[in-house]
Amino acid sequence: MIRHIPRSETELSALIAHQHQTASPLVIEGGGSAGITGEIGGEILSTTGLSGVVDYQPGELTLIAQAGTPLAQIEALLSQSDQCLAFEPPDLRLVLGTMAAGPTIGGVVAVNSSGPRRLLSGACRDHILGIRMVDGRGRILRNGGRVMKNVTGLDLSRLLAGSHGTLAVLTEVAIRTLPRAPVSLTLAVSGLTPTAAQALIAQALATPWEVSAAVFHRGRVCLRLEGPGPQVASRRAKLLRLLGCEVEELEGEASRTLWRGFRDLEMFADQTLPLWRLQVRARDGAALAQRLAELGGEVLTDWSGGLIWYQGAADPALIRSLAPSARLIRRAGLSTARFPAEAEGLGRLSAGLRQVFDPAGIFNQGLMGGSMGAADAD
Amino acid sequence: MPAPDPHILDRRDAIHQALAAVLPADGLITAPDELRAYECDALTAYRCAPLAVVLPRSTEEVAAAMRVCHRMGVKVVPRGAGTSLAGGALPTADSVVIGTMRLRDVLELDLESRFIRVQCGVTNLSVSAELEPHGFFYAPDPSSQLACTIAGNIGMNSGGAHCLKYGVTTNNLMAAKVVLVTGEVVEFGGPEPGAAGLDMLGLFCGSEGQLGIVTEAILRILPRPEGARPVLIGFGDAVTAGECVARIIRSGVLPVAIEYMDESCLRAVEAFARAGYPECPAVLIVEVEGAPEEIDHQIAAIREIAGALNPVEFRESRSEAEAVAIWKGRKSAFGAMGRLGDYLCLDGTVPVSKLPATLKRIGELSAQYGLEVANVFHAGDGNMHPLILFNANKPGDLEKAEAFGADILRACVEAGGCLTGEHGVGIEKRDLMGAQYGPEDLAIQMEIKSLFDPDWLLNPAKVYPLEASAPFRAGKGGAA
């Protein structure tokens, strides 16, 4: 297997220009933790040669890093200034069974990787200030910048977030950092049906107390409060009064460990079963969770009902009929496409955008976009 | 602006007839005196009446009007409430304005999923008014929120004073129903959090009417905070005020707003509103939110940070009346400046640490051009709002003010910032785009524009420098 590891943006640009001319496909790889490398055709293009923090200004809540910089390195740097990436990007190595070195910041942005705190603080794409990238013809391009507010021209930063390496190769990202909450507290209520859980979560989220995450797993709702100590204490008291039921509490490291588990999906480590990710209207989450549980398997409801993880052997066609947004995260032998097919008008525009960015279609061939389907790869 | 297309002007009556055939009688304006009401937006220095104005009541009517214009090769200028400060809704003589102001229905309120679905002609403020009885609000709050529409907010990716905490429109938008140039209707995003495919919604938001017209949207809503309270801090110089902003942000306190006013602005405000602000070169208004005890905690932290920098004054509001008094001057700033004469309002953004140096540079340029400038802006996110004062009746003064403004914006870009933080490019900053982006950075944007709008009929002559867009407009841009 050929593996390219360009050391500079210019080197990357020259490589891609060559691949473009010869219409030779490339598989874009950050840390390799997404587990898709083996199923897409082409030579591997690793971004790990473009690594390092370019600038970090805690007083401006701004970090600029090359795309191949390990997420762990960035998080360690931010924690020195008591800051973090508010969107809580997961590390799915355990779930995907990959022995890779761990996510890179470019990979995080490319898949718009966002954890439980998306509920309060928004997704990865909401925190991107600007990007540098090389498109499918080898052009070095910039969009956005390093400031919070920027409406100068078309917003390609958000378009590239979640494009899964199908439009361009990110080389640098500017990203918003936020203060890290000194206190983390979890309130858990057990013995709930999905419907009762949904009602409890909706009640908590209609308050101004900024519940930073709300999940439902195996009959238990977990709500998280984060912030300065006095604030968390007063919100805890109010939330307990509102819930008016028996509540289990976890503080400090116990709370952080629990949420790391939800973030990294530790309950879904069984490599023999497929793992699905379904996004639905939050209100519809309970009914879908119930239905999936009946089909047999493990279910986790995050984002207050908006995101459902399902590990189980249910028929892919049935899963897609229950939630058209369903994405296959871990194959475990399934040959169906990873991404759902798109509505006709939308699909045409998506295909058109890929044509604009990558006219020879060399990036992550067939991963998104439905028509070709990654199914053909395995 | 490019010269109007004589072939289109010649077919004026045929275009009117074709539009009349697909629209109700009160949905089409063609009389010249009535068209004058649409000749400009809030950038009033530029005016041009359009060929016709269409005011649809439904997505279907927008689509019908778009189909007619597309078939006849007529340019279309989308318009919300016409509050753009950048000329985003300025018509051309050969264009049809499609206004969204009659698309006013609230379609759905889902408190459990925390969103509201509206037709996009509703005003920004009316969305929050609709939500108030339920204890929720819609976060983006541009200062024109009484008049501006959600369609315009989405078109321009509007911000406001409170985006330091809540983000701008793109961070609070879940879905958009969009009419493409052909009249085809597509939906970007949905009621679920995040789309499975490409983020078309993110691309569309802030595209300034270049890609389509939005007719319906799903907006994320938030529970109203229990309370909010501002403090006012006066400083002896801009550098210290800027340092205070950076230290507050670094401390972990996240105010909802940090506003800055300089000496010129304070003078005008004092004469106009008698807000009782201290006499000093720089004033910050910092607002924090939460329950009373949370507010006390945050204000104590801010007091400690500011105290270390020897402020001229630290004024805390202890009642609703005192809070209103602190905001009074800031909220009347634009009115106060308006009394002094005509002004251009820019919105270049710089990294927070570059605020003092940029203010100094603006002062130097002010002396060089001989025009007064006042600075009042959202300091927490570096979004400046220099107001350049000039006399529109004095020949050459507008041109001088524009040149001054262009220099300020170039200085913002050189400081690591951008041309526009929330107003958009429109026609105002169109020819400065080359200062921020290289030819290829602009080319890919124009290639995307060509994908959505191959004949460049939508919101003509905006955003991209005419010279750079010429090959695309002639259908020759794109793939090298």
Short mmCIF file of C-alpha atoms in Angstrom, two decimals, chain B residues 247 304 416:
data_model
loop_
_atom_site.label_atom_id
_atom_site.label_comp_id
_atom_site.label_asym_id
_atom_site.label_seq_id
_atom_site.Cartn_x
_atom_site.Cartn_y
_atom_site.Cartn_z
CA ARG B 247 -8.29 39.42 30.94
CA GLU B 304 -11.39 42.17 40.69
CA GLY B 416 -5.33 39.38 11.29
#
